[in-house]
PDB file of C-alpha atoms in Angstrom:
ATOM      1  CA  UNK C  18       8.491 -22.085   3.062  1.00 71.00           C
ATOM      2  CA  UNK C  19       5.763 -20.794   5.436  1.00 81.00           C
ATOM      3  CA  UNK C  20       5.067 -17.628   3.536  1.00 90.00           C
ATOM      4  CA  UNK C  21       5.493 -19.627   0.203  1.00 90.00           C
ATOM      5  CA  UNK C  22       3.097 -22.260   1.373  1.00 91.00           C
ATOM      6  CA  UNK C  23       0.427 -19.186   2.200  1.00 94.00           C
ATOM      7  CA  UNK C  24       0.778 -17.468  -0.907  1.00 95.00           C
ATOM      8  CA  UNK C  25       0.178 -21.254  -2.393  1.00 95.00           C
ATOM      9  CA  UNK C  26      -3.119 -21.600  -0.151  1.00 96.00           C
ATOM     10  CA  UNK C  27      -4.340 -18.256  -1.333  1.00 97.00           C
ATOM     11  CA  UNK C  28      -4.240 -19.046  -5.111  1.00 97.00           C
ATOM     12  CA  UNK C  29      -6.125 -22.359  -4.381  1.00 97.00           C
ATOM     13  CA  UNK C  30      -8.638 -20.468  -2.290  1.00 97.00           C
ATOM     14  CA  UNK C  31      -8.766 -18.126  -5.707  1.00 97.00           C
ATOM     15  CA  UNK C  32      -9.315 -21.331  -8.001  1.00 97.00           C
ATOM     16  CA  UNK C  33     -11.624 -22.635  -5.542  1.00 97.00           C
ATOM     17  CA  UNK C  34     -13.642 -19.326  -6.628  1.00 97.00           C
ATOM     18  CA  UNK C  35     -13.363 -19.575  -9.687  1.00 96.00           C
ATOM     19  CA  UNK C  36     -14.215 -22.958 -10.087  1.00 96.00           C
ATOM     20  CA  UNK C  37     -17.377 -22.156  -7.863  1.00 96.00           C
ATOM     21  CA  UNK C  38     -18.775 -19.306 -10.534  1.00 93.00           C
ATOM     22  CA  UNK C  39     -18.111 -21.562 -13.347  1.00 92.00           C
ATOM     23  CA  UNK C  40     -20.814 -24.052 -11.868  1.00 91.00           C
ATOM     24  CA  UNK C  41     -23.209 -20.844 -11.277  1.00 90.00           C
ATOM     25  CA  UNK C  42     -22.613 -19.596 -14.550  1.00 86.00           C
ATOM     26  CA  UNK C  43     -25.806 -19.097 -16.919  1.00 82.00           C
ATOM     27  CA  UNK C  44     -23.811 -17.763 -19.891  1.00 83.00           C
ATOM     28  CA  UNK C  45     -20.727 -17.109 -20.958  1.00 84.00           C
ATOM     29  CA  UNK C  46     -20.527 -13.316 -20.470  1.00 86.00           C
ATOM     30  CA  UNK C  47     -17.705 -13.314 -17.684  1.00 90.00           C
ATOM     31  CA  UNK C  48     -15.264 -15.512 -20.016  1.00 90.00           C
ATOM     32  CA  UNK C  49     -12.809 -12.551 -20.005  1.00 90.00           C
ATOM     33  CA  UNK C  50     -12.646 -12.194 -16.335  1.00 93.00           C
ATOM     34  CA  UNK C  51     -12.642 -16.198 -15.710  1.00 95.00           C
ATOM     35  CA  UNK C  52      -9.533 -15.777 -18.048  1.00 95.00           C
ATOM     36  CA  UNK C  53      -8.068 -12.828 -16.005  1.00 96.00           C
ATOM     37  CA  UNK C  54      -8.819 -14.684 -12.834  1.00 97.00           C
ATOM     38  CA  UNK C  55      -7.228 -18.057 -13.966  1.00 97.00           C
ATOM     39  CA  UNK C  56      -4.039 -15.927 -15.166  1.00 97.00           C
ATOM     40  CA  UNK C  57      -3.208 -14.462 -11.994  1.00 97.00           C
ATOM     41  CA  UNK C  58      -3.583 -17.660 -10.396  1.00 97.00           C
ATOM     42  CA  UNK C  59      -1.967 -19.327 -12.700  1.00 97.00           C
ATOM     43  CA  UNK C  60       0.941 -16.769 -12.322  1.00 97.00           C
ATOM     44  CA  UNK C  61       0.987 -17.190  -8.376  1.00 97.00           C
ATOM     45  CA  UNK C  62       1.154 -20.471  -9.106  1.00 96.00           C
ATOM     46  CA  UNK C  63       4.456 -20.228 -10.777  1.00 96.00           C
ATOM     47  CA  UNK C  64       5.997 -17.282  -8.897  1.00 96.00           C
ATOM     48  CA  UNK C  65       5.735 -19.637  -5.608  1.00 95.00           C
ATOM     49  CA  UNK C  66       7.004 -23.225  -7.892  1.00 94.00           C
ATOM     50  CA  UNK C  67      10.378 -20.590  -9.007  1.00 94.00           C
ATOM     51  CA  UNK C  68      10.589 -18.938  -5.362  1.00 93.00           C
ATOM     52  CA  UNK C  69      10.058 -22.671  -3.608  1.00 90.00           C
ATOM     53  CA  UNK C  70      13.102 -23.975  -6.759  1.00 91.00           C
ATOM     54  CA  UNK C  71      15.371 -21.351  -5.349  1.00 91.00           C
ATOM     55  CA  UNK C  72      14.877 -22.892  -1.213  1.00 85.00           C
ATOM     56  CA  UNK C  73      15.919 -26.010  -2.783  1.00 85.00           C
ATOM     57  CA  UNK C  74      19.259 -24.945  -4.140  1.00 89.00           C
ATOM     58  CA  UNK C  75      20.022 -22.950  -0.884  1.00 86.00           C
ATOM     59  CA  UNK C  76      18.807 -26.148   1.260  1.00 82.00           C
ATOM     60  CA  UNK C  77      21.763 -28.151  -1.312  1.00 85.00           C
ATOM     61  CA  UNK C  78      24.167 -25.319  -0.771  1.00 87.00           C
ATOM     62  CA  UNK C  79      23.488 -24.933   2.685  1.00 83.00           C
ATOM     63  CA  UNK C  80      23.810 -29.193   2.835  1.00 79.00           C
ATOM     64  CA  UNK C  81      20.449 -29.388   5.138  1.00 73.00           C
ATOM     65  CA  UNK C  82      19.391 -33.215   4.177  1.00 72.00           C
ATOM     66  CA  UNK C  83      21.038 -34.800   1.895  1.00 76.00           C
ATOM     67  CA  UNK C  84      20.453 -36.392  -1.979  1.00 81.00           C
ATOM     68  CA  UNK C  85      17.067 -38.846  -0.528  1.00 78.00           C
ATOM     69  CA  UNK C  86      15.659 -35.459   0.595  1.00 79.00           C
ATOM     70  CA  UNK C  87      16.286 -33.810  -2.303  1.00 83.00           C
ATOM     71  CA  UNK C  88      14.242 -36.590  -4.352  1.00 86.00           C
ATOM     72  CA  UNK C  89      11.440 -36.343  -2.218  1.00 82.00           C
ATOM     73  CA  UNK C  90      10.825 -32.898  -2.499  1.00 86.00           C
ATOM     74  CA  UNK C  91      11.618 -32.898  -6.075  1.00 90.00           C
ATOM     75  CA  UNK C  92       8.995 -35.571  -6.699  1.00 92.00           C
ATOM     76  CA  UNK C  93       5.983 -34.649  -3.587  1.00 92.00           C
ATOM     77  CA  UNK C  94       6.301 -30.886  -4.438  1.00 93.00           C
ATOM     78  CA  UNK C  95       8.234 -28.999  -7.059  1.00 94.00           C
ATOM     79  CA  UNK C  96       7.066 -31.694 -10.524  1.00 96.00           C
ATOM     80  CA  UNK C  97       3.717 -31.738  -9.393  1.00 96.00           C
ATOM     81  CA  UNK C  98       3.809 -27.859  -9.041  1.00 95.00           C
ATOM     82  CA  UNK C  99       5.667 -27.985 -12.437  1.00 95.00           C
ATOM     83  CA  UNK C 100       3.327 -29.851 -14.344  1.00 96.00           C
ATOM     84  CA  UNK C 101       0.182 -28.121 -12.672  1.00 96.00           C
ATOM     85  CA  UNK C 102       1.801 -24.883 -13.775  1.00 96.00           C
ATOM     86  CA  UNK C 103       2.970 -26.218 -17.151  1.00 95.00           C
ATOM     87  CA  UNK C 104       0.128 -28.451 -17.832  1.00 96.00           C
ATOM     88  CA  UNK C 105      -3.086 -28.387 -16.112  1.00 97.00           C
ATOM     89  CA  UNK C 106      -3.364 -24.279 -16.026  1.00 97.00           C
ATOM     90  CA  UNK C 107      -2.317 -24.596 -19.574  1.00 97.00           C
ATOM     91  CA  UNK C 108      -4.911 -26.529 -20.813  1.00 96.00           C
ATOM     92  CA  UNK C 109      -7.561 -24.711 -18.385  1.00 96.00           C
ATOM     93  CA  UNK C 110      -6.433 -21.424 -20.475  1.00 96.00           C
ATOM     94  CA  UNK C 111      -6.615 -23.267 -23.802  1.00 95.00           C
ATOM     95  CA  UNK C 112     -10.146 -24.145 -22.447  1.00 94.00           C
ATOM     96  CA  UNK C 113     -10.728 -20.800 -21.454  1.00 94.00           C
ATOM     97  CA  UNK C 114      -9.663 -19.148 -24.702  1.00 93.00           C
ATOM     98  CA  UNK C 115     -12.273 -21.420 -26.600  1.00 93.00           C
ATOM     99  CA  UNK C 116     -14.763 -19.433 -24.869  1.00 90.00           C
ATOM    100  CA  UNK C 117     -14.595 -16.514 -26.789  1.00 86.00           C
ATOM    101  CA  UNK C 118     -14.683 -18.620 -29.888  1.00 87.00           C
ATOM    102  CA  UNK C 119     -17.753 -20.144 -32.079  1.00 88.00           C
ATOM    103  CA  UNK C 120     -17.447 -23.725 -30.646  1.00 90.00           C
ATOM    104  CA  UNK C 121     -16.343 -23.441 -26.902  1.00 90.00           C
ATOM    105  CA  UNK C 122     -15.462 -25.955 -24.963  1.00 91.00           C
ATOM    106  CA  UNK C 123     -18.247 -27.329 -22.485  1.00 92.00           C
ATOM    107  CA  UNK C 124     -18.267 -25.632 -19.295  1.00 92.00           C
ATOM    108  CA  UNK C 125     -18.994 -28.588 -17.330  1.00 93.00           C
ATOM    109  CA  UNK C 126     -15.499 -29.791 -18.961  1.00 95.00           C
ATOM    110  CA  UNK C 127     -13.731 -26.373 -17.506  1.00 95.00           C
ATOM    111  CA  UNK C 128     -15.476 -27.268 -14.198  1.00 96.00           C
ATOM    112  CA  UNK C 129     -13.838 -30.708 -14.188  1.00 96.00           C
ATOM    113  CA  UNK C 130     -10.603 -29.615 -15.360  1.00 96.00           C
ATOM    114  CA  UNK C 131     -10.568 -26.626 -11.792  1.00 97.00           C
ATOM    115  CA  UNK C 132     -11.707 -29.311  -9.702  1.00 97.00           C
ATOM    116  CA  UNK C 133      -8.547 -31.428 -11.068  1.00 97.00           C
ATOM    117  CA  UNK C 134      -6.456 -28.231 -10.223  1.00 97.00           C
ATOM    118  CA  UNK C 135      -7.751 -27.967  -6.964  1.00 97.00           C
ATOM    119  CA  UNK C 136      -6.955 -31.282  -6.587  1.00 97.00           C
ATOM    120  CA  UNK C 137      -3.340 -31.033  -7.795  1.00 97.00           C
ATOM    121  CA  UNK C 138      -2.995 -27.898  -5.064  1.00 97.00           C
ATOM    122  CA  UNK C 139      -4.268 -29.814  -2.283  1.00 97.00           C
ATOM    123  CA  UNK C 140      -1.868 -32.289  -2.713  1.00 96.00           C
ATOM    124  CA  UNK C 141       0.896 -30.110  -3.026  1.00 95.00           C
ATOM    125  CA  UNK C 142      -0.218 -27.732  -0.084  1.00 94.00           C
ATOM    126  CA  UNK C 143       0.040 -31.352   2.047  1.00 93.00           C
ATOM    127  CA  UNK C 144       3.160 -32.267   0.696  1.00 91.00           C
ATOM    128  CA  UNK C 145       4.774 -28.567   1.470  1.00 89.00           C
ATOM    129  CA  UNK C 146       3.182 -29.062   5.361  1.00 86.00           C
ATOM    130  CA  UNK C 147       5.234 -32.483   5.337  1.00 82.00           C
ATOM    131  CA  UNK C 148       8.463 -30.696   4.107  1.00 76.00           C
ATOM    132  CA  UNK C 149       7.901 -27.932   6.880  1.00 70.00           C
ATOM    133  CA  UNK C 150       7.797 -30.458   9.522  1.00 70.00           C
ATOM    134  CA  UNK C 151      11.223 -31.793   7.974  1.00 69.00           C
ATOM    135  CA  UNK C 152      12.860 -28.440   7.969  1.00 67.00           C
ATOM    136  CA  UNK C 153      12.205 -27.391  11.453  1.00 69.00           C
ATOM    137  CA  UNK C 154      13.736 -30.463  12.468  1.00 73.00           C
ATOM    138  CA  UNK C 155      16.884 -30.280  10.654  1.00 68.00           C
ATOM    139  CA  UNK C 156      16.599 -26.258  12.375  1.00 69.00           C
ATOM    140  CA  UNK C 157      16.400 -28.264  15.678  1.00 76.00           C
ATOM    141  CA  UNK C 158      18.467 -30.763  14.854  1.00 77.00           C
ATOM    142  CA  UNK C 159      21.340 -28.250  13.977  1.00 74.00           C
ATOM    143  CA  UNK C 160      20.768 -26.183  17.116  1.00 78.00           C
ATOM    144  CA  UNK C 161      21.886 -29.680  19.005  1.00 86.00           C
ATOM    145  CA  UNK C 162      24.694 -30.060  16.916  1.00 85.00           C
ATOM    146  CA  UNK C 163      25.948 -26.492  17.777  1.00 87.00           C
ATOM    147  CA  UNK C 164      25.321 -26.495  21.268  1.00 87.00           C
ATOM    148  CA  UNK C 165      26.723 -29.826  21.759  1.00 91.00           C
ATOM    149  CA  UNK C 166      29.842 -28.652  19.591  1.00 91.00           C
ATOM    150  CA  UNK C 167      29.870 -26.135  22.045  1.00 90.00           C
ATOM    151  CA  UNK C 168      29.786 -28.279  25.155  1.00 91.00           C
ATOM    152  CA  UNK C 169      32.368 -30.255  23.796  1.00 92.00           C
ATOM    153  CA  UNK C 170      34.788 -27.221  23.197  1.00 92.00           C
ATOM    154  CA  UNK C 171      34.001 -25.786  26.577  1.00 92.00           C
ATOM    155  CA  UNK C 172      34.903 -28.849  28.188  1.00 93.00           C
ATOM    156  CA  UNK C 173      38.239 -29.457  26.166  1.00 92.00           C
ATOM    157  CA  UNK C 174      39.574 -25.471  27.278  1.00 91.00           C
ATOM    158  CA  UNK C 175      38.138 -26.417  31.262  1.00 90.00           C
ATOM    159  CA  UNK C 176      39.972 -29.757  30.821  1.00 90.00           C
ATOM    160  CA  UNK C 177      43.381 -28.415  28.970  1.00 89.00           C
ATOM    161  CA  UNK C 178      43.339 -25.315  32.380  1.00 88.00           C
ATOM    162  CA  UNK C 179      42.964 -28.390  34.636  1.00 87.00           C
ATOM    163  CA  UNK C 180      45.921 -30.013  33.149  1.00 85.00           C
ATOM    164  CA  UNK C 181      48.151 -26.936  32.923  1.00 84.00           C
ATOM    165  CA  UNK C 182      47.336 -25.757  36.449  1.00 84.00           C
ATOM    166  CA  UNK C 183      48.468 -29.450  37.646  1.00 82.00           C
ATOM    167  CA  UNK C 184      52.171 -29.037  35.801  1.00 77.00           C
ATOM    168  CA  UNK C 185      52.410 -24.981  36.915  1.00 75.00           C
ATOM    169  CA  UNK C 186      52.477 -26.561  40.177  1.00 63.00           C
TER     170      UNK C 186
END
């Protein structure tokens, strides 16, 4: 989720830029790389939300947390990411097709709508921090449970020699 959540803080840094030369734009010359730009974000965007899906069902499979945990991460991180990917980008691109056209949207409207994505990706890079957290302590929290298991059979085999060495005798 590390990597994921980098890959994630590297698109928003992206948007950030592109949101920052839509307010210095003076025309609308660069619309076709502001629509490039916004793509591959937009594309990062969803590569991470399918790769960060897939940790999910291996987390169920796996049975690390159980159905609460689930719910939290399906509702803090993978709908937001969902609808920012399915929504928000969406209607940036619609925006950002108008562009090109005879009556394009404002650009101070395009400007609000990035700041609303950047928004959207803070929130989700906090609520992906929040989910690390979570998953190193189930990591630790298994570790314990191994080495106690462990413990416990090392101590039944010492126990079951003591008793046999008592009746060889």
């Amino acid at each position: 989720q590390q990597q994921l959540r980098s890959r994630l803080r590297k698109a928003r840094d992206q948007a950030e830029q592109l949101r920052d030369n839509f307010k210095q734009a003076t025309s609308l010359e660069q619309a076709a790389e502001w629509m490039r730009q916004h793509q591959l974000v937009r594309r990062e965007v969803g590569q991470v939300s399918h790769a960060l899906n897939g940790s999910v069902e291996e987390m169920k499979l796996n049975q690390l947390g159980g159905e609460e945990t689930y719910q939290l991460i399906e509702q803090s991180v993978l709908k937001p990411q969902e609808n920012l990917h399915q929504r928000e980008m969406e209607q940036q691109r619609q925006s950002l097709e108008t562009l090109r056209s005879d009556s394009p949207d404002p650009l101070e409207q395009i400007t609000s709508r990035q700041d609303q994505i950047l928004e959207s990706l803070d929130k989700i890079l906090n609520n992906m921090a929040q989910w690390d957290s979570f998953i190193d302590v189930v990591n630790q929290l298994n570790a314990v449970i191994k080495l106690e298991q462990l413990v416990k059979e090392k101590t039944e085999e010492l126990k079951k020699k003591q008793v046999d060495s008592i009746f060889d005798n």
